[in-house]
């Protein structure tokens, strides 16, 4: 009975909060808090639309994928999304969906920031460098970049960097907007000097792992620039060695002509968050259309606000753009698309592009559509050697990483 009373009071509290939130829902930037919208109905409050469309190709054997994909739009979990699958060298799913009210112009040519999905491109670049004998997995980074070997970093290897085991999940202070803009314009020294001055949280050694949310890409980018015979930065290397020759729509720093195709991130409203986070707690499975946040993600959200936590420094203190931005979406939407904020979290592409890149791994170095081989199978076998299970102090989970820096499974499972 007490549980029912608590749930009843909780439900009333949420309804009241939802009502107040609807009345005070901020529609403009935070610096103009008097700009408000009075929603016409509950659908407006929850950002629910009544119209969506799903288009694209699905192989007959994969029709269930289309139905599951449509479920997210039927239950208002997406505004615009793409999904592509390659199977045995063939593209068997290539679909997109859109909420016709929230994202009327979204289609299969739309691009979006892909955040850490871009790390697979880092892994591909690292494997290509090993294939070309530009560095080896066991090489110390300081062999190729002497200035890196300061402040306890002299013995950090390429493998340790790729496996998030370098102790550099943050660089001591956030990378600033001016440094990122300078890097994009070809001035690599400010970022390189900041990396050189950084100290790892512990001496590099196996058995310690902290997810390098952004910093892995900065270190790898400078390493690639130094070993590449043409001294290309990671943006140019990707464009000239992967994107253009393979016809893959992926960018770090988007050309101005392509920028109009990039979809902005959407910030959900306070009422929406209240409904999706609180009501399921009180009403359980009766609200089946509301997504339930996994326990691992809830833990990460809590840890991110704890200034003593490695996760806080890996995500919140690693770089900054505009301190007035109050949401992740606002931060990323305010960054010009032609600025490269780093390869670990700043990639822009489509589902089709990411699937094409992933298929190169699945096919042991072969890009099937073009018939081009980027690395030999022997190189792949060494790149895919996995570490024993290691606890990641940022993610708060056990995981296994390959030498090339992609997950070997169990990344979000204990054991």
Short mmCIF file of N, CA and C in Angstrom, two decimals, residues 96-235:
data_model
loop_
_atom_site.label_atom_id
_atom_site.label_comp_id
_atom_site.label_asym_id
_atom_site.label_seq_id
_atom_site.Cartn_x
_atom_site.Cartn_y
_atom_site.Cartn_z
N UNK A 96 16.06 5.10 -44.50
CA UNK A 96 16.02 6.28 -43.65
C UNK A 96 14.58 6.57 -43.30
N UNK A 97 14.42 7.24 -42.17
CA UNK A 97 13.09 7.63 -41.73
C UNK A 97 13.10 9.06 -41.22
N UNK A 98 11.94 9.66 -41.23
CA UNK A 98 11.86 11.04 -40.75
C UNK A 98 10.49 11.30 -40.16
N UNK A 99 10.48 12.11 -39.14
CA UNK A 99 9.26 12.69 -38.61
C UNK A 99 8.90 13.84 -39.54
N UNK A 100 7.77 13.76 -40.19
CA UNK A 100 7.43 14.74 -41.22
C UNK A 100 7.20 16.14 -40.68
N UNK A 101 6.97 16.25 -39.37
CA UNK A 101 6.81 17.57 -38.76
C UNK A 101 8.14 18.12 -38.27
N UNK A 102 8.95 17.28 -37.61
CA UNK A 102 10.18 17.74 -36.99
C UNK A 102 11.36 17.77 -37.96
N UNK A 103 11.37 16.89 -38.95
CA UNK A 103 12.51 16.81 -39.88
C UNK A 103 12.03 16.57 -41.30
N UNK A 104 11.28 17.52 -41.86
CA UNK A 104 10.68 17.30 -43.18
C UNK A 104 11.68 17.14 -44.31
N UNK A 105 12.89 17.69 -44.18
CA UNK A 105 13.87 17.64 -45.27
C UNK A 105 14.91 16.54 -45.11
N UNK A 106 14.78 15.74 -44.08
CA UNK A 106 15.75 14.68 -43.82
C UNK A 106 15.61 13.57 -44.87
N UNK A 107 16.76 13.10 -45.41
CA UNK A 107 16.71 12.01 -46.37
C UNK A 107 18.01 11.21 -46.32
N UNK A 108 18.21 10.34 -47.31
CA UNK A 108 19.39 9.47 -47.28
C UNK A 108 20.68 10.20 -47.59
N UNK A 109 20.60 11.46 -48.05
CA UNK A 109 21.81 12.24 -48.28
C UNK A 109 22.18 13.11 -47.09
N UNK A 110 21.33 13.11 -46.06
CA UNK A 110 21.59 13.92 -44.86
C UNK A 110 22.80 13.37 -44.12
N UNK A 111 23.56 14.28 -43.54
CA UNK A 111 24.72 13.92 -42.73
C UNK A 111 24.46 14.34 -41.29
N UNK A 112 25.18 13.73 -40.36
CA UNK A 112 25.06 14.12 -38.97
C UNK A 112 26.38 13.88 -38.25
N UNK A 113 26.55 14.55 -37.14
CA UNK A 113 27.72 14.28 -36.32
C UNK A 113 27.57 12.88 -35.75
N UNK A 114 28.62 12.09 -35.88
CA UNK A 114 28.53 10.67 -35.48
C UNK A 114 29.30 10.38 -34.20
N UNK A 115 29.88 11.42 -33.59
CA UNK A 115 30.54 11.29 -32.30
C UNK A 115 31.53 10.12 -32.31
N UNK A 116 31.46 9.23 -31.33
CA UNK A 116 32.51 8.21 -31.20
C UNK A 116 32.45 7.12 -32.25
N UNK A 117 31.41 7.09 -33.08
CA UNK A 117 31.41 6.14 -34.20
C UNK A 117 32.58 6.43 -35.13
N UNK A 118 33.08 7.67 -35.11
CA UNK A 118 34.23 8.02 -35.94
C UNK A 118 35.52 7.35 -35.49
N UNK A 119 35.51 6.80 -34.28
CA UNK A 119 36.73 6.13 -33.81
C UNK A 119 37.09 4.92 -34.67
N UNK A 120 36.11 4.34 -35.35
CA UNK A 120 36.43 3.22 -36.23
C UNK A 120 37.29 3.71 -37.41
N UNK A 121 37.11 4.96 -37.80
CA UNK A 121 37.94 5.51 -38.88
C UNK A 121 39.36 5.72 -38.37
N UNK A 122 39.50 6.14 -37.10
CA UNK A 122 40.83 6.21 -36.50
C UNK A 122 41.52 4.85 -36.55
N UNK A 123 40.77 3.82 -36.20
CA UNK A 123 41.34 2.47 -36.23
C UNK A 123 41.77 2.08 -37.63
N UNK A 124 40.95 2.43 -38.62
CA UNK A 124 41.28 2.13 -40.01
C UNK A 124 42.56 2.85 -40.43
N UNK A 125 42.69 4.11 -40.05
CA UNK A 125 43.89 4.88 -40.39
C UNK A 125 45.12 4.27 -39.72
N UNK A 126 44.98 3.88 -38.45
CA UNK A 126 46.12 3.28 -37.75
C UNK A 126 46.56 1.99 -38.44
N UNK A 127 45.59 1.16 -38.84
CA UNK A 127 45.93 -0.08 -39.54
C UNK A 127 46.60 0.21 -40.87
N UNK A 128 46.14 1.22 -41.59
CA UNK A 128 46.76 1.59 -42.86
C UNK A 128 48.20 2.05 -42.65
N UNK A 129 48.45 2.75 -41.56
CA UNK A 129 49.82 3.19 -41.25
C UNK A 129 50.72 2.00 -40.94
N UNK A 130 50.20 1.02 -40.21
CA UNK A 130 50.98 -0.19 -39.93
C UNK A 130 51.23 -0.95 -41.22
N UNK A 131 50.23 -1.06 -42.07
CA UNK A 131 50.39 -1.73 -43.36
C UNK A 131 51.51 -1.11 -44.18
N UNK A 132 51.66 0.20 -44.09
CA UNK A 132 52.67 0.93 -44.87
C UNK A 132 54.00 1.07 -44.13
N UNK A 133 54.11 0.39 -42.99
CA UNK A 133 55.33 0.43 -42.18
C UNK A 133 55.69 1.84 -41.71
N UNK A 134 54.68 2.65 -41.48
CA UNK A 134 54.92 4.00 -40.96
C UNK A 134 55.12 3.98 -39.45
N UNK A 135 54.49 3.03 -38.78
CA UNK A 135 54.78 2.72 -37.38
C UNK A 135 54.29 1.31 -37.11
N UNK A 136 54.70 0.77 -35.97
CA UNK A 136 54.27 -0.57 -35.54
C UNK A 136 53.47 -0.43 -34.26
N UNK A 137 52.66 -1.45 -33.97
CA UNK A 137 51.81 -1.37 -32.78
C UNK A 137 52.63 -1.22 -31.50
N UNK A 138 53.79 -1.85 -31.43
CA UNK A 138 54.60 -1.80 -30.21
C UNK A 138 55.54 -0.60 -30.17
N UNK A 139 55.53 0.21 -31.20
CA UNK A 139 56.40 1.40 -31.20
C UNK A 139 55.99 2.35 -30.09
N UNK A 140 57.01 2.93 -29.46
CA UNK A 140 56.72 4.05 -28.56
C UNK A 140 56.42 5.28 -29.41
N UNK A 141 55.39 6.02 -29.03
CA UNK A 141 55.02 7.22 -29.79
C UNK A 141 56.18 8.19 -29.85
N UNK A 142 56.97 8.24 -28.80
CA UNK A 142 58.10 9.17 -28.76
C UNK A 142 59.19 8.83 -29.78
N UNK A 143 59.17 7.60 -30.34
CA UNK A 143 60.11 7.27 -31.41
C UNK A 143 59.87 8.14 -32.64
N UNK A 144 58.63 8.46 -32.87
CA UNK A 144 58.24 9.21 -34.07
C UNK A 144 57.94 10.68 -33.73
N UNK A 145 57.77 10.94 -32.48
CA UNK A 145 57.42 12.29 -32.01
C UNK A 145 58.18 12.51 -30.70
N UNK A 146 59.46 12.87 -30.80
CA UNK A 146 60.30 12.95 -29.60
C UNK A 146 59.74 13.86 -28.52
N UNK A 147 59.15 14.98 -28.90
CA UNK A 147 58.64 15.93 -27.91
C UNK A 147 57.50 15.35 -27.08
N UNK A 148 56.89 14.31 -27.59
CA UNK A 148 55.79 13.65 -26.85
C UNK A 148 56.32 13.00 -25.58
N UNK A 149 57.57 12.57 -25.60
CA UNK A 149 58.13 11.80 -24.49
C UNK A 149 58.51 12.64 -23.29
N UNK A 150 57.60 13.45 -22.81
CA UNK A 150 57.83 14.28 -21.63
C UNK A 150 56.83 13.89 -20.55
N UNK A 151 57.18 14.23 -19.33
CA UNK A 151 56.23 14.14 -18.21
C UNK A 151 55.61 12.75 -18.05
N UNK A 152 56.44 11.72 -18.20
CA UNK A 152 55.96 10.37 -17.96
C UNK A 152 55.33 9.68 -19.16
N UNK A 153 55.45 10.26 -20.36
CA UNK A 153 54.82 9.68 -21.54
C UNK A 153 55.81 8.98 -22.46
N UNK A 154 57.08 8.91 -22.07
CA UNK A 154 58.10 8.43 -22.99
C UNK A 154 57.91 6.98 -23.42
N UNK A 155 57.26 6.16 -22.61
CA UNK A 155 57.12 4.74 -22.93
C UNK A 155 55.74 4.35 -23.46
N UNK A 156 54.86 5.31 -23.65
CA UNK A 156 53.51 4.99 -24.16
C UNK A 156 53.61 4.51 -25.60
N UNK A 157 52.98 3.37 -25.87
CA UNK A 157 53.05 2.77 -27.21
C UNK A 157 51.80 3.11 -28.02
N UNK A 158 51.89 2.83 -29.31
CA UNK A 158 50.74 3.05 -30.19
C UNK A 158 49.56 2.20 -29.73
N UNK A 159 49.83 0.95 -29.38
CA UNK A 159 48.75 0.08 -28.91
C UNK A 159 48.10 0.62 -27.66
N UNK A 160 48.88 1.11 -26.71
CA UNK A 160 48.30 1.66 -25.48
C UNK A 160 47.42 2.87 -25.78
N UNK A 161 47.85 3.70 -26.70
CA UNK A 161 47.01 4.83 -27.10
C UNK A 161 45.69 4.33 -27.68
N UNK A 162 45.77 3.40 -28.63
CA UNK A 162 44.57 2.94 -29.31
C UNK A 162 43.64 2.19 -28.36
N UNK A 163 44.19 1.54 -27.34
CA UNK A 163 43.38 0.80 -26.37
C UNK A 163 42.91 1.65 -25.19
N UNK A 164 43.07 2.96 -25.29
CA UNK A 164 42.65 3.88 -24.22
C UNK A 164 43.40 3.60 -22.93
N UNK A 165 44.64 3.13 -23.04
CA UNK A 165 45.43 2.77 -21.87
C UNK A 165 46.64 3.69 -21.69
N UNK A 166 46.60 4.87 -22.29
CA UNK A 166 47.74 5.79 -22.20
C UNK A 166 47.64 6.72 -21.00
N UNK A 167 46.51 6.71 -20.29
CA UNK A 167 46.34 7.62 -19.15
C UNK A 167 46.13 9.06 -19.56
N UNK A 168 45.72 9.28 -20.81
CA UNK A 168 45.56 10.65 -21.33
C UNK A 168 44.11 10.93 -21.69
N UNK A 169 43.18 10.48 -20.87
CA UNK A 169 41.77 10.74 -21.17
C UNK A 169 41.43 12.22 -21.05
N UNK A 170 42.30 12.99 -20.42
CA UNK A 170 42.22 14.45 -20.50
C UNK A 170 43.65 14.97 -20.49
N UNK A 171 43.81 16.23 -20.89
CA UNK A 171 45.15 16.78 -21.08
C UNK A 171 45.53 17.79 -20.02
N UNK A 172 44.84 17.77 -18.89
CA UNK A 172 45.17 18.69 -17.80
C UNK A 172 44.32 19.94 -17.79
N UNK A 173 43.93 20.38 -18.97
CA UNK A 173 43.00 21.51 -19.10
C UNK A 173 42.29 21.34 -20.44
N UNK A 174 41.11 21.96 -20.58
CA UNK A 174 40.36 21.78 -21.82
C UNK A 174 41.07 22.38 -23.03
N UNK A 175 40.99 21.69 -24.15
CA UNK A 175 41.46 22.25 -25.42
C UNK A 175 40.50 23.36 -25.82
N UNK A 176 41.03 24.53 -26.11
CA UNK A 176 40.18 25.71 -26.32
C UNK A 176 39.70 25.82 -27.77
N UNK A 177 38.74 26.68 -27.94
CA UNK A 177 38.21 26.98 -29.27
C UNK A 177 39.29 27.49 -30.20
N UNK A 178 40.15 28.36 -29.70
CA UNK A 178 41.19 28.95 -30.56
C UNK A 178 42.17 27.88 -31.04
N UNK A 179 42.45 26.88 -30.19
CA UNK A 179 43.37 25.81 -30.59
C UNK A 179 42.74 24.94 -31.67
N UNK A 180 41.45 24.64 -31.52
CA UNK A 180 40.76 23.83 -32.53
C UNK A 180 40.66 24.57 -33.86
N UNK A 181 40.38 25.87 -33.80
CA UNK A 181 40.31 26.66 -35.03
C UNK A 181 41.68 26.74 -35.70
N UNK A 182 42.72 26.91 -34.90
CA UNK A 182 44.08 26.97 -35.45
C UNK A 182 44.44 25.66 -36.12
N UNK A 183 44.08 24.54 -35.50
CA UNK A 183 44.37 23.23 -36.07
C UNK A 183 43.69 23.07 -37.42
N UNK A 184 42.45 23.48 -37.51
CA UNK A 184 41.70 23.37 -38.76
C UNK A 184 42.36 24.18 -39.86
N UNK A 185 42.95 25.32 -39.48
CA UNK A 185 43.57 26.21 -40.47
C UNK A 185 45.01 25.85 -40.78
N UNK A 186 45.50 24.75 -40.19
CA UNK A 186 46.84 24.28 -40.51
C UNK A 186 47.92 24.63 -39.52
N UNK A 187 47.55 25.24 -38.40
CA UNK A 187 48.52 25.55 -37.35
C UNK A 187 48.42 24.45 -36.29
N UNK A 188 49.27 23.43 -36.39
CA UNK A 188 49.17 22.26 -35.52
C UNK A 188 49.94 22.42 -34.23
N UNK A 189 50.80 23.43 -34.13
CA UNK A 189 51.70 23.56 -33.00
C UNK A 189 50.98 23.75 -31.66
N UNK A 190 49.95 24.62 -31.56
CA UNK A 190 49.33 24.81 -30.23
C UNK A 190 48.77 23.51 -29.63
N UNK A 191 48.10 22.69 -30.45
CA UNK A 191 47.56 21.44 -29.93
C UNK A 191 48.69 20.46 -29.61
N UNK A 192 49.70 20.41 -30.48
CA UNK A 192 50.83 19.50 -30.23
C UNK A 192 51.55 19.86 -28.93
N UNK A 193 51.76 21.15 -28.69
CA UNK A 193 52.44 21.58 -27.47
C UNK A 193 51.62 21.24 -26.22
N UNK A 194 50.31 21.34 -26.34
CA UNK A 194 49.45 21.00 -25.21
C UNK A 194 49.53 19.51 -24.89
N UNK A 195 49.54 18.69 -25.93
CA UNK A 195 49.67 17.25 -25.73
C UNK A 195 51.03 16.92 -25.13
N UNK A 196 52.08 17.55 -25.63
CA UNK A 196 53.43 17.28 -25.14
C UNK A 196 53.57 17.62 -23.66
N UNK A 197 52.88 18.67 -23.21
CA UNK A 197 52.99 19.10 -21.82
C UNK A 197 52.14 18.27 -20.87
N UNK A 198 51.22 17.49 -21.42
CA UNK A 198 50.30 16.73 -20.57
C UNK A 198 51.02 15.59 -19.86
N UNK A 199 50.50 15.23 -18.70
CA UNK A 199 51.02 14.09 -17.93
C UNK A 199 49.92 13.03 -17.84
N UNK A 200 50.29 11.76 -18.02
CA UNK A 200 49.28 10.71 -17.85
C UNK A 200 48.86 10.60 -16.39
N UNK A 201 47.65 10.12 -16.18
CA UNK A 201 47.17 9.95 -14.81
C UNK A 201 47.95 8.90 -14.05
N UNK A 202 48.62 8.01 -14.77
CA UNK A 202 49.48 7.01 -14.15
C UNK A 202 50.52 6.61 -15.18
N UNK A 203 51.65 6.03 -14.77
CA UNK A 203 52.62 5.55 -15.74
C UNK A 203 51.97 4.52 -16.66
N UNK A 204 52.27 4.60 -17.94
CA UNK A 204 51.63 3.70 -18.90
C UNK A 204 51.96 2.25 -18.54
N UNK A 205 50.92 1.44 -18.46
CA UNK A 205 51.10 0.03 -18.12
C UNK A 205 49.82 -0.71 -18.49
N UNK A 206 49.94 -1.99 -18.82
CA UNK A 206 48.73 -2.76 -19.10
C UNK A 206 47.89 -2.91 -17.85
N UNK A 207 46.59 -3.05 -18.02
CA UNK A 207 45.72 -3.27 -16.88
C UNK A 207 45.01 -2.03 -16.41
N UNK A 208 45.32 -0.87 -16.97
CA UNK A 208 44.59 0.36 -16.64
C UNK A 208 44.03 0.93 -17.92
N UNK A 209 42.77 1.28 -17.89
CA UNK A 209 42.12 1.80 -19.08
C UNK A 209 41.17 2.92 -18.70
N UNK A 210 41.23 4.03 -19.40
CA UNK A 210 40.27 5.12 -19.23
C UNK A 210 39.88 5.60 -20.61
N UNK A 211 38.65 5.49 -20.95
CA UNK A 211 38.16 5.83 -22.28
C UNK A 211 38.59 7.24 -22.67
N UNK A 212 39.35 7.35 -23.76
CA UNK A 212 39.84 8.65 -24.24
C UNK A 212 38.80 9.20 -25.22
N UNK A 213 37.80 9.88 -24.70
CA UNK A 213 36.65 10.28 -25.51
C UNK A 213 37.04 11.15 -26.70
N UNK A 214 37.95 12.08 -26.49
CA UNK A 214 38.40 12.98 -27.56
C UNK A 214 39.90 12.95 -27.77
N UNK A 215 40.65 12.71 -26.70
CA UNK A 215 42.10 12.90 -26.75
C UNK A 215 42.83 11.88 -27.60
N UNK A 216 42.27 10.67 -27.76
CA UNK A 216 42.97 9.68 -28.57
C UNK A 216 43.16 10.19 -30.00
N UNK A 217 42.12 10.81 -30.53
CA UNK A 217 42.20 11.31 -31.89
C UNK A 217 43.20 12.42 -32.06
N UNK A 218 43.34 13.29 -31.06
CA UNK A 218 44.31 14.37 -31.16
C UNK A 218 45.73 13.83 -31.19
N UNK A 219 46.01 12.86 -30.32
CA UNK A 219 47.36 12.29 -30.29
C UNK A 219 47.63 11.51 -31.58
N UNK A 220 46.68 10.68 -31.99
CA UNK A 220 46.85 9.90 -33.21
C UNK A 220 47.01 10.83 -34.41
N UNK A 221 46.23 11.90 -34.46
CA UNK A 221 46.31 12.82 -35.59
C UNK A 221 47.69 13.43 -35.76
N UNK A 222 48.31 13.82 -34.66
CA UNK A 222 49.65 14.39 -34.74
C UNK A 222 50.68 13.32 -35.09
N UNK A 223 50.49 12.11 -34.56
CA UNK A 223 51.39 11.01 -34.90
C UNK A 223 51.32 10.70 -36.39
N UNK A 224 50.13 10.62 -36.94
CA UNK A 224 49.95 10.34 -38.37
C UNK A 224 50.59 11.44 -39.20
N UNK A 225 50.38 12.67 -38.80
CA UNK A 225 50.96 13.79 -39.56
C UNK A 225 52.48 13.71 -39.61
N UNK A 226 53.07 13.22 -38.54
CA UNK A 226 54.54 13.16 -38.49
C UNK A 226 55.10 11.97 -39.27
N UNK A 227 54.37 10.85 -39.32
CA UNK A 227 54.91 9.69 -40.02
C UNK A 227 54.50 9.64 -41.49
N UNK A 228 53.43 10.33 -41.85
CA UNK A 228 52.98 10.34 -43.24
C UNK A 228 54.02 11.04 -44.12
N UNK A 229 54.47 10.43 -45.21
CA UNK A 229 55.48 11.07 -46.08
C UNK A 229 55.05 12.44 -46.59
N UNK A 230 53.72 12.65 -46.71
CA UNK A 230 53.22 13.95 -47.19
C UNK A 230 52.85 14.88 -46.03
N UNK A 231 53.01 14.40 -44.81
CA UNK A 231 52.72 15.19 -43.60
C UNK A 231 51.30 15.78 -43.62
N UNK A 232 50.34 14.95 -44.03
CA UNK A 232 48.95 15.39 -44.08
C UNK A 232 48.29 15.28 -42.70
N UNK A 233 47.45 16.24 -42.39
CA UNK A 233 46.70 16.10 -41.14
C UNK A 233 45.62 15.04 -41.34
N UNK A 234 44.96 14.68 -40.26
CA UNK A 234 44.04 13.55 -40.32
C UNK A 234 42.84 13.85 -41.20
N UNK A 235 42.44 15.13 -41.34
CA UNK A 235 41.35 15.50 -42.22
C UNK A 235 41.71 15.20 -43.67
#
